[in-house]
XYZ file of N, CA and C in Angstrom:
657
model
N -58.715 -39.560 29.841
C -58.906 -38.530 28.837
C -57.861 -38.636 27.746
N -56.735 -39.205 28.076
C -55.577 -38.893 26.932
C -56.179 -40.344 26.034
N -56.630 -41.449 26.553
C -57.034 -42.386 26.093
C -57.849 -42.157 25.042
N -59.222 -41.392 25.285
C -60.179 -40.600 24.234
C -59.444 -40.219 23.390
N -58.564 -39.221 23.440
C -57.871 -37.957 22.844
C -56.977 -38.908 21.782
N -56.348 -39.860 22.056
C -55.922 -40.724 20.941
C -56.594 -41.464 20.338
N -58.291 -42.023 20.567
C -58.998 -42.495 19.841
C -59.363 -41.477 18.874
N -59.329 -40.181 19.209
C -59.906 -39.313 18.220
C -58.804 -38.864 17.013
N -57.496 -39.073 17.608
C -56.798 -38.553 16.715
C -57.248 -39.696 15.349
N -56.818 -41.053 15.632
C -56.980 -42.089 15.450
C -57.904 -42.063 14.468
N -59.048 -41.609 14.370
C -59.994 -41.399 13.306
C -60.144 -40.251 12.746
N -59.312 -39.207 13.063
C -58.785 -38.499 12.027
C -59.543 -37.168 12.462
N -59.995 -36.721 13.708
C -60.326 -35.647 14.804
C -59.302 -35.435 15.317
N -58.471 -34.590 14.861
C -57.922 -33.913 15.974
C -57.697 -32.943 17.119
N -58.409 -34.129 18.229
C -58.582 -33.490 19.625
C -57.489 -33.364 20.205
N -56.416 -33.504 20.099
C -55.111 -32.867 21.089
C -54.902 -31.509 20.556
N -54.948 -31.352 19.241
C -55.086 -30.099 18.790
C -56.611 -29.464 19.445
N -57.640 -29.678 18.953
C -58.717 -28.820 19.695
C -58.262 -28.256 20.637
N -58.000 -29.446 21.614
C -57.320 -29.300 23.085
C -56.505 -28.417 23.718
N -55.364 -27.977 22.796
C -54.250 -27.298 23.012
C -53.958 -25.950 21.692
N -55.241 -26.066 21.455
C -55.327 -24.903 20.037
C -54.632 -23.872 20.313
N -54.609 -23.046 21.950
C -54.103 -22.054 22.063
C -52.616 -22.031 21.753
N -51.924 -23.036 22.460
C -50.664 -23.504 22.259
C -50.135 -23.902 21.043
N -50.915 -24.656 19.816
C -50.102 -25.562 19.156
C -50.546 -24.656 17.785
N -51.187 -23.372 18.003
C -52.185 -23.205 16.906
C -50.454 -21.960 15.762
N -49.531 -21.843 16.282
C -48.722 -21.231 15.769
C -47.516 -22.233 15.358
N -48.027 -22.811 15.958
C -46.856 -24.118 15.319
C -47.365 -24.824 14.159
N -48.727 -25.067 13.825
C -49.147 -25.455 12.619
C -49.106 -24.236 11.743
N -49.425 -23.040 11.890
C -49.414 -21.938 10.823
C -47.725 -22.052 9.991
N -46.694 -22.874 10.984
C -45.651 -22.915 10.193
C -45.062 -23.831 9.900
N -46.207 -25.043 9.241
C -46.069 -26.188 8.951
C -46.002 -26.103 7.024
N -45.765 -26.942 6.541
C -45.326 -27.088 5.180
C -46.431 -26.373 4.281
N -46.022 -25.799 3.302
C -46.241 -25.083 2.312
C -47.562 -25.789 1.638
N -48.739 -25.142 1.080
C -50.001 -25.792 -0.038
C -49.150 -26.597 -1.023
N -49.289 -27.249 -1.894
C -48.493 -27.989 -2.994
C -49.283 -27.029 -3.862
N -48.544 -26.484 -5.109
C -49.011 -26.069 -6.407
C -49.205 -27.249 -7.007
N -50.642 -27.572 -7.449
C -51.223 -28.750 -7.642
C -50.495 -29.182 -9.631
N -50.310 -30.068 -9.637
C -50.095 -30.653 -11.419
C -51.296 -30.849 -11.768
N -51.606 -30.815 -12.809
C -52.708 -31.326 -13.553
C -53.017 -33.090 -13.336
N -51.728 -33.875 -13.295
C -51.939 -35.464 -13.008
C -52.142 -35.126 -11.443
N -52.308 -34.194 -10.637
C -52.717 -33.821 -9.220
C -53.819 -33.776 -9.121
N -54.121 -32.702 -9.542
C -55.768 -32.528 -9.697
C -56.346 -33.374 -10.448
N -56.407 -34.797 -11.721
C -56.733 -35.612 -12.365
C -57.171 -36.681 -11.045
N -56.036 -36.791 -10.150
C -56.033 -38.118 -8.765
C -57.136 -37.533 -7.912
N -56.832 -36.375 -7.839
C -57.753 -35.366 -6.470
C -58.967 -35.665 -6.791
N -59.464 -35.263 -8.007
C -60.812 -35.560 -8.447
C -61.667 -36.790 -8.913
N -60.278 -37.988 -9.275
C -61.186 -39.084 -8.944
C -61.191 -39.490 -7.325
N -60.432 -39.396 -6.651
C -60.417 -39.652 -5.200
C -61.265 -38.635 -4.721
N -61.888 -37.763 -5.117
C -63.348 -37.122 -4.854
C -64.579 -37.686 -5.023
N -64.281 -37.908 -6.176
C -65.702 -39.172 -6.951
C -65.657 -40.306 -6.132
N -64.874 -40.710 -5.676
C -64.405 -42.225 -4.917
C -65.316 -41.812 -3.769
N -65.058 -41.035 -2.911
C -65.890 -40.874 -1.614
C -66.983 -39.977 -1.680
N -67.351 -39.359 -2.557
C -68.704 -38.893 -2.693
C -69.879 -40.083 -3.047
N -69.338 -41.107 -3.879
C -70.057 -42.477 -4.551
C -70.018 -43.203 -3.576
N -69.118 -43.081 -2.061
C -68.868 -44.082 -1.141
C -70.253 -44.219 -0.236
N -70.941 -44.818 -0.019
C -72.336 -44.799 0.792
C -72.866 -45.501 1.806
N -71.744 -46.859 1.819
C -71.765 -47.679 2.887
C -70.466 -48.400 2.940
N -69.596 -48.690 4.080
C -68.650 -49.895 4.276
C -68.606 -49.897 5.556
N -68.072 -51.216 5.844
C -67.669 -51.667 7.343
C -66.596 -52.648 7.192
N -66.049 -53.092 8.625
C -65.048 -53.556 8.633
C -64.482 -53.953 10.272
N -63.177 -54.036 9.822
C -62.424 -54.344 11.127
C -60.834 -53.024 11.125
N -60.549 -52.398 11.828
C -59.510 -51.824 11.834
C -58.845 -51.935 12.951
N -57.280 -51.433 12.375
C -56.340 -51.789 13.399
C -55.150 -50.130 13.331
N -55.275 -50.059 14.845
C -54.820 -48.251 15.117
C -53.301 -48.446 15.708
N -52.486 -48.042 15.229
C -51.069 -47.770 15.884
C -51.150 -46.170 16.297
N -51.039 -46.300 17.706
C -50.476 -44.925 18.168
C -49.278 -43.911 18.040
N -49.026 -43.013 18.376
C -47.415 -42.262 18.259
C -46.415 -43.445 19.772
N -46.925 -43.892 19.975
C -45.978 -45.079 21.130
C -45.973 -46.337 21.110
N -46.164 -46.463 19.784
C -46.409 -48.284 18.928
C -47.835 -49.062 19.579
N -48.453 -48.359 20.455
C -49.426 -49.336 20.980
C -50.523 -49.638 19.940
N -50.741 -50.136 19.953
C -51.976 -51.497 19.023
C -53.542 -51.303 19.483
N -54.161 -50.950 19.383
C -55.628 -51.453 18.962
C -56.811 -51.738 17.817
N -57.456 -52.323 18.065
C -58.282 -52.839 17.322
C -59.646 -52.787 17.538
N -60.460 -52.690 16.231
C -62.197 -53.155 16.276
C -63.072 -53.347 15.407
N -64.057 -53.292 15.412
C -64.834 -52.687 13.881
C -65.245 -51.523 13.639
N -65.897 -51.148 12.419
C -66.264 -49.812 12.558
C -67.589 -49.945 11.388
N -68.058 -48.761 11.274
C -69.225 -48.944 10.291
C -68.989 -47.130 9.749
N -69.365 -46.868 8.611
C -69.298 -46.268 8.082
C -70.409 -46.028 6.769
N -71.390 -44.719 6.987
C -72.763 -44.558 6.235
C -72.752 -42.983 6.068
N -72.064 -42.668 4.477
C -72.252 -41.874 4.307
C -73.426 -40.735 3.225
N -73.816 -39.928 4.099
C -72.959 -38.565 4.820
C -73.097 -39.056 6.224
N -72.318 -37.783 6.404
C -72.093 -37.809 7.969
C -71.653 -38.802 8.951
N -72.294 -40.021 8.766
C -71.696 -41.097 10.105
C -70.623 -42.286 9.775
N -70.227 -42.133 11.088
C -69.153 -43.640 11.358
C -69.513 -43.658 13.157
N -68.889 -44.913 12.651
C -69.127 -45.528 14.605
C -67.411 -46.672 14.359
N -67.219 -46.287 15.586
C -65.563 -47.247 15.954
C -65.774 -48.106 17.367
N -65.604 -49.244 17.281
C -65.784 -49.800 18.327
C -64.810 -50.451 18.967
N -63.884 -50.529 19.986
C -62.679 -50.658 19.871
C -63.046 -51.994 20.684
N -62.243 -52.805 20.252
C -62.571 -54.497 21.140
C -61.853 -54.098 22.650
N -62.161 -55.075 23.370
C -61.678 -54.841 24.847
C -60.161 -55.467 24.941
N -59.607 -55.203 25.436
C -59.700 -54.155 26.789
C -60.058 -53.024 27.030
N -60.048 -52.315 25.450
C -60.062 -50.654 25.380
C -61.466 -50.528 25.340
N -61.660 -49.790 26.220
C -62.904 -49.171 26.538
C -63.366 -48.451 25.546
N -63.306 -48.199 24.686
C -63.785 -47.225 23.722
C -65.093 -46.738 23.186
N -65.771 -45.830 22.514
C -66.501 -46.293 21.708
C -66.778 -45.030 21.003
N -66.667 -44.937 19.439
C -66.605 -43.115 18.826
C -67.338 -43.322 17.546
N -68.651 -42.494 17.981
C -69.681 -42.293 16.889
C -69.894 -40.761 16.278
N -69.733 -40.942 15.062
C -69.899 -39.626 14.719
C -71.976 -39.367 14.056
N -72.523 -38.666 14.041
C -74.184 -38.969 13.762
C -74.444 -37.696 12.690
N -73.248 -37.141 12.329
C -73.623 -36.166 11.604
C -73.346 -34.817 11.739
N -73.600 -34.399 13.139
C -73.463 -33.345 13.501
C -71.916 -33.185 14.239
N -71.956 -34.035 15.315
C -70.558 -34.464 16.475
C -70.157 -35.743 16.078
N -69.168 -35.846 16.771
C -68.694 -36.523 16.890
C -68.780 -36.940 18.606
N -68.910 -38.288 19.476
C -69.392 -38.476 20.563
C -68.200 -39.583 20.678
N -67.626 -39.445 21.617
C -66.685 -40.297 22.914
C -67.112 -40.797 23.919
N -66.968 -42.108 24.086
C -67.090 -42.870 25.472
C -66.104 -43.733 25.713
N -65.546 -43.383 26.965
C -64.749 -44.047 27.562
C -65.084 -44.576 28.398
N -65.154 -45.767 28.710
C -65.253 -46.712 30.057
C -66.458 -46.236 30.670
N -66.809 -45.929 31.794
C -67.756 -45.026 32.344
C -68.270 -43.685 32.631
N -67.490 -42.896 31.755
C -66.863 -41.508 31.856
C -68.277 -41.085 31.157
N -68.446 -39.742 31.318
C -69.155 -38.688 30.642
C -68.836 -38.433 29.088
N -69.982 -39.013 28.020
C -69.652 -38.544 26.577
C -69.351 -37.478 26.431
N -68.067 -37.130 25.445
C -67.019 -35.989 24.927
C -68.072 -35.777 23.631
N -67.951 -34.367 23.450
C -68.782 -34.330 21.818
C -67.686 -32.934 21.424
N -67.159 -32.973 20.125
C -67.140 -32.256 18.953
C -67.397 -32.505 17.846
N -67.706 -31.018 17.643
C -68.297 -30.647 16.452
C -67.292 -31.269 14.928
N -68.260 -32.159 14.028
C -67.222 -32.406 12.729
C -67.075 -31.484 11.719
N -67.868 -30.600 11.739
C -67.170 -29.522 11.213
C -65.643 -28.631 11.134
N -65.544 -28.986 12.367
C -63.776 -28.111 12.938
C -62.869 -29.051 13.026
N -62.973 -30.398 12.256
C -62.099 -31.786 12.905
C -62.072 -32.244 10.849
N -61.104 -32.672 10.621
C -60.879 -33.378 8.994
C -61.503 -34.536 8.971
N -62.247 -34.745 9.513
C -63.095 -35.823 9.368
C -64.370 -35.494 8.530
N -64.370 -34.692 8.599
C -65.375 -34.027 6.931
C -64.940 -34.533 5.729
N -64.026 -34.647 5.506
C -63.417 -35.084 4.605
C -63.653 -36.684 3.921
N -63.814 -37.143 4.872
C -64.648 -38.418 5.029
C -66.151 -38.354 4.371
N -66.917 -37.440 5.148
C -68.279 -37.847 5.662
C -69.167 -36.500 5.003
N -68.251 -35.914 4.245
C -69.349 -34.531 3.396
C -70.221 -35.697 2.450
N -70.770 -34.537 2.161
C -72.073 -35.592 0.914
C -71.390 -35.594 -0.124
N -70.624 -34.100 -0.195
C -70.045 -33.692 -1.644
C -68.524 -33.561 -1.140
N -67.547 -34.445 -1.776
C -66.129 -34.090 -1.356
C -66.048 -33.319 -2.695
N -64.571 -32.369 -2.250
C -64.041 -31.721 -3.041
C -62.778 -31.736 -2.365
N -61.826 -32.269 -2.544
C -60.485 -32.219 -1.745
C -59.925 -30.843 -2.393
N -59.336 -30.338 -3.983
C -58.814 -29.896 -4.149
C -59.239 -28.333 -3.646
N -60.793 -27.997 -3.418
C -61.376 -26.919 -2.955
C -61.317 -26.887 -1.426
N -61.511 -28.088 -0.929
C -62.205 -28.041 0.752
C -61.219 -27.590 1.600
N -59.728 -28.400 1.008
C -58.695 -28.067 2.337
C -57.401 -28.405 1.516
N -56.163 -27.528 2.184
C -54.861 -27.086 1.374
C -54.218 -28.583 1.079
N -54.227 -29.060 0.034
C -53.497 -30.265 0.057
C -51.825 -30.127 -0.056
N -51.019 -30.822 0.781
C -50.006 -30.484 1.077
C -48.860 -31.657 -0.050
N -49.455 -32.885 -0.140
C -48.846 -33.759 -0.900
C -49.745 -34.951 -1.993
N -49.347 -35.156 -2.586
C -49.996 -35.926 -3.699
C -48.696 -37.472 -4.093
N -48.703 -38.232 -3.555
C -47.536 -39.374 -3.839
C -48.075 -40.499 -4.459
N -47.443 -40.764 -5.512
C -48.087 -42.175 -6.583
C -46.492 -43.052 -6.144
N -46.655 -44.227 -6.161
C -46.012 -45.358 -5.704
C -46.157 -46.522 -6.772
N -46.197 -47.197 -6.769
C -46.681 -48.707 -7.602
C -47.853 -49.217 -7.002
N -49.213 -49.092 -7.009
C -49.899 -50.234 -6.119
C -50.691 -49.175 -5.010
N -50.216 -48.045 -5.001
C -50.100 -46.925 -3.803
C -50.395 -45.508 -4.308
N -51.553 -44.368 -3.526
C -51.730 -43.343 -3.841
C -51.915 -42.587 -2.750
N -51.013 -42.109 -1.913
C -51.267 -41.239 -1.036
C -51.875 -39.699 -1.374
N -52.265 -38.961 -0.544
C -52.511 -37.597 -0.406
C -52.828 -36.903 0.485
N -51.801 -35.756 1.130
C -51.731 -35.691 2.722
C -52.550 -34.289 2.514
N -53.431 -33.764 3.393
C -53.618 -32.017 3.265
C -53.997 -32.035 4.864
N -54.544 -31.142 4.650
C -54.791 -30.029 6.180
C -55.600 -29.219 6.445
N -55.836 -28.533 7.340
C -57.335 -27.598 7.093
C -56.862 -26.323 6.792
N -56.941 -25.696 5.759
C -57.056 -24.767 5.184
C -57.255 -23.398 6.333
N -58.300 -23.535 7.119
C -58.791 -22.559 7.964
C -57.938 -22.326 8.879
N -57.018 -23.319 9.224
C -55.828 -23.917 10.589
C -57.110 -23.971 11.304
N -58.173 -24.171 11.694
C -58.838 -24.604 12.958
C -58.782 -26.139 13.566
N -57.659 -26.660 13.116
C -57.082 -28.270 13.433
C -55.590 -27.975 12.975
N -55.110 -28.158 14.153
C -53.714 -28.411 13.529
C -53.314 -29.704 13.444
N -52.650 -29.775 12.125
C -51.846 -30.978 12.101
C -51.904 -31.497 10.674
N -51.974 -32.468 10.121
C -52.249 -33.455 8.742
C -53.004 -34.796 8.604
N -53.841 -35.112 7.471
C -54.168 -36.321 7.268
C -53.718 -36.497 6.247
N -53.021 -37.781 5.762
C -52.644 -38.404 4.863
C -53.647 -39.629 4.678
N -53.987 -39.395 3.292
C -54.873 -40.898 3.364
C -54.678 -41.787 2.398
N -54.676 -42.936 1.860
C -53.620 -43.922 1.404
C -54.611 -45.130 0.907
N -54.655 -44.997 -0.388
C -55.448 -45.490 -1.478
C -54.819 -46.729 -2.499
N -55.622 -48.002 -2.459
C -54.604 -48.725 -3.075
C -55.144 -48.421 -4.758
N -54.048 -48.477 -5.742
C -54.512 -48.605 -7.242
C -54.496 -50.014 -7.615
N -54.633 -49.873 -8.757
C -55.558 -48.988 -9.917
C -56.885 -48.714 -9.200
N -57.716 -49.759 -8.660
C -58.848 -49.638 -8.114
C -59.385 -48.929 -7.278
N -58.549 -47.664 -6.936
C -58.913 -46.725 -5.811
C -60.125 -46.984 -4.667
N -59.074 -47.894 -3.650
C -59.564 -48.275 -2.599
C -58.947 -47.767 -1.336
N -59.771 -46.808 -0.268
C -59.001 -46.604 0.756
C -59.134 -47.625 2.051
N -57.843 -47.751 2.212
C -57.056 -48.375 3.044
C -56.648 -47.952 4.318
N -55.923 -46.499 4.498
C -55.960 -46.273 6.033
C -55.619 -44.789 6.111
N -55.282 -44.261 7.167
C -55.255 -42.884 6.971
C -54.142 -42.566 7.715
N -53.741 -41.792 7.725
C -52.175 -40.957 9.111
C -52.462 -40.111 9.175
N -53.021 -39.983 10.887
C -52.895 -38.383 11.145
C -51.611 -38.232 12.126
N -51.250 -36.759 12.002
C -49.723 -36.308 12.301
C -50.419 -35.127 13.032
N -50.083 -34.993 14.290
C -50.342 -34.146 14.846
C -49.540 -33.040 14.923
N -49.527 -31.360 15.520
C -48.871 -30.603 15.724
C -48.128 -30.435 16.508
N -47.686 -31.841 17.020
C -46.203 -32.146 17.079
C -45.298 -33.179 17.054
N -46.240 -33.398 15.421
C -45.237 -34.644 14.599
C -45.580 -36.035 15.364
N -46.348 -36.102 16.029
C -46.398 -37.263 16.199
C -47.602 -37.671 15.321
N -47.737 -39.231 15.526
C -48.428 -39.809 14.235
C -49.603 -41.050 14.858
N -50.754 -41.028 14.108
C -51.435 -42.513 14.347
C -52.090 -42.734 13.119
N -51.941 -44.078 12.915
C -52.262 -45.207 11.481
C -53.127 -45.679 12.606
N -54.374 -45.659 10.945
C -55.495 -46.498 11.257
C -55.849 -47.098 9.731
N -55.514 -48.998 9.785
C -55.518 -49.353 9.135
C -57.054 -50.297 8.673
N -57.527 -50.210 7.441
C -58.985 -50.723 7.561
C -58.745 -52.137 7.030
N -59.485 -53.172 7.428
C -59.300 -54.562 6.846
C -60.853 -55.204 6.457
N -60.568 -56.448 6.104
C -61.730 -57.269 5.928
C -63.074 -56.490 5.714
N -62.783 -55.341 4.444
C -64.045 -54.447 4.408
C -65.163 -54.800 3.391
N -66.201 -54.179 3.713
C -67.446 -54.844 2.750
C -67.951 -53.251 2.272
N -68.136 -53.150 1.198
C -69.307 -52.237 0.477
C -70.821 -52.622 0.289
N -71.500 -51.658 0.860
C -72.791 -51.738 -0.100
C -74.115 -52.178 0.942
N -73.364 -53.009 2.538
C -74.114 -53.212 3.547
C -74.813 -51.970 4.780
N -75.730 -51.908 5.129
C -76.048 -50.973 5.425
C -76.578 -51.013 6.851
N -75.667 -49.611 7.406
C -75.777 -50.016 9.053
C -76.654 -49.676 9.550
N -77.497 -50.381 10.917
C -78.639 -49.462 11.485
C -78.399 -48.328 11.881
N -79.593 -47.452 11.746
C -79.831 -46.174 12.663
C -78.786 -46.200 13.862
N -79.296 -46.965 14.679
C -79.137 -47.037 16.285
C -77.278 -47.163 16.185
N -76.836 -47.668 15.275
C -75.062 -47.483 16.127
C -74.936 -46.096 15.441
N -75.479 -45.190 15.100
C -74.997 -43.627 15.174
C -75.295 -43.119 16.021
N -76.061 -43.578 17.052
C -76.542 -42.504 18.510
C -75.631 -42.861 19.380
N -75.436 -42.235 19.782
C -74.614 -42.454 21.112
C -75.400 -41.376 21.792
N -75.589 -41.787 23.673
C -76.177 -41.107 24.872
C -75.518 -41.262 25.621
N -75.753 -40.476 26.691
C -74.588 -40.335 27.807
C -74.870 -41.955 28.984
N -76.059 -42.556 28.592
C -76.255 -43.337 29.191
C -75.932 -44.467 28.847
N -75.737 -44.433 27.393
C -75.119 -46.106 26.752
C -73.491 -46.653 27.137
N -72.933 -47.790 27.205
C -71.728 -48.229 27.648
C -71.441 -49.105 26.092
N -70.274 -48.782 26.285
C -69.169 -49.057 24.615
C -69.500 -50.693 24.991
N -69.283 -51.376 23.801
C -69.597 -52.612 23.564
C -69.483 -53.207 22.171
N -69.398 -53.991 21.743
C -69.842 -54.808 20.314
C -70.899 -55.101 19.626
N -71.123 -54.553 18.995
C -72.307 -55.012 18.038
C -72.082 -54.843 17.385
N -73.512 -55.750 16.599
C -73.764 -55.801 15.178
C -75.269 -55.191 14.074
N -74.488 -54.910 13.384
C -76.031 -53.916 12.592
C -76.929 -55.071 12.430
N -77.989 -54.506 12.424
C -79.222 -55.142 12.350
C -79.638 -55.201 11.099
């Protein structure tokens, strides 16, 4: 289960928070302040809105560092609205499809985990219509050389913790995300060798309690 629970953080669900909402849910209420947005804030916010509202298909290969340096890897597919699928290469049993509604976990032989993407920042991703500067409290806005971060949070607190997500310029391309959980710990998930514009089958957004994690390829 803790195995799941870091695949989910990992894609930017945070299930240790779900998990421990009762516990951790006062420790995020006194986490860092909304940013009073700049105008060159809201200028970034809103093309990095346009960026993933226009986003409609990519896939790839990614690579996840945990809060304990451990390493994994896989592909993933990504068709928006609503879905992604993560497939984690073996050893790790993995396998995390989101179809729109949930989000679905399989581990090894275990019983599929489902939450709801509504209560998880992974909306953020996978709305039809982003609106960062409306949807959820953005906490930071960082320009770099080459580099455009922007960390926020859920507005509602019904997730504790942060996503930071990390955009290369001029060409506003995202690259990977950090989620920081509600208690500071952290997982990078970095995207590589990605393609636009290919389009994944139906079938890797279902997940059933009867299917076993594996590799494939869209049809």
């Amino acid at each position: 289960m803790m195995l799941a629970a870091a695949a989910l953080v990992g894609i930017g669900v945070l299930a240790l928070a779900v998990m421990t909402a009762t516990v951790t849910h006062a420790h995020a209420a006194q986490t860092q302040a909304a940013r009073t947005l700049t105008d060159a804030d809201r200028a970034d916010l809103d093309r990095i809105s346009a960026y993933l509202t226009g986003l409609t298909n990519l896939q790839g290969n990614f690579l996840q560092v945990g809060p304990d340096g451990s390493v994994t890897e896989g592909k993933f597919y990504l068709r928006r609205p609503g879905r992604l699928r993560f497939e984690y290469a073996p050893p790790t049993k993995l396998l995390v499809v989101a179809d729109g509604t949930w989000v679905a976990v399989k581990d090894g032989f275990s019983a599929v985990q489902r939450y709801p993407i509504g209560s998880t920042p992974l909306g953020i991703l996978l709305d039809k219509n982003v609106n960062i500067a409306e949807e959820v409290e953005v906490r930071s806005v960082e320009r770099q050389p080459g580099v455009l971060r922007v960390t926020v949070a859920d507005r509602g607190r019904n997730a504790a913790g942060e996503l930071t997500l990390v955009f290369d310029e001029p060409n506003l391309q995202l690259r990977q995300w950090v989620v920081t959980d509600a208690q500071g710990l952290q997982t990078t998930v970095a995207l590589r060798n990605t393609q636009s514009g290919l389009r994944a089958d139906n079938s890797l957004f279902v997940l059933k309690d009867e299917q076993r994690p594996g590799m494939r390829n869209p049809q």
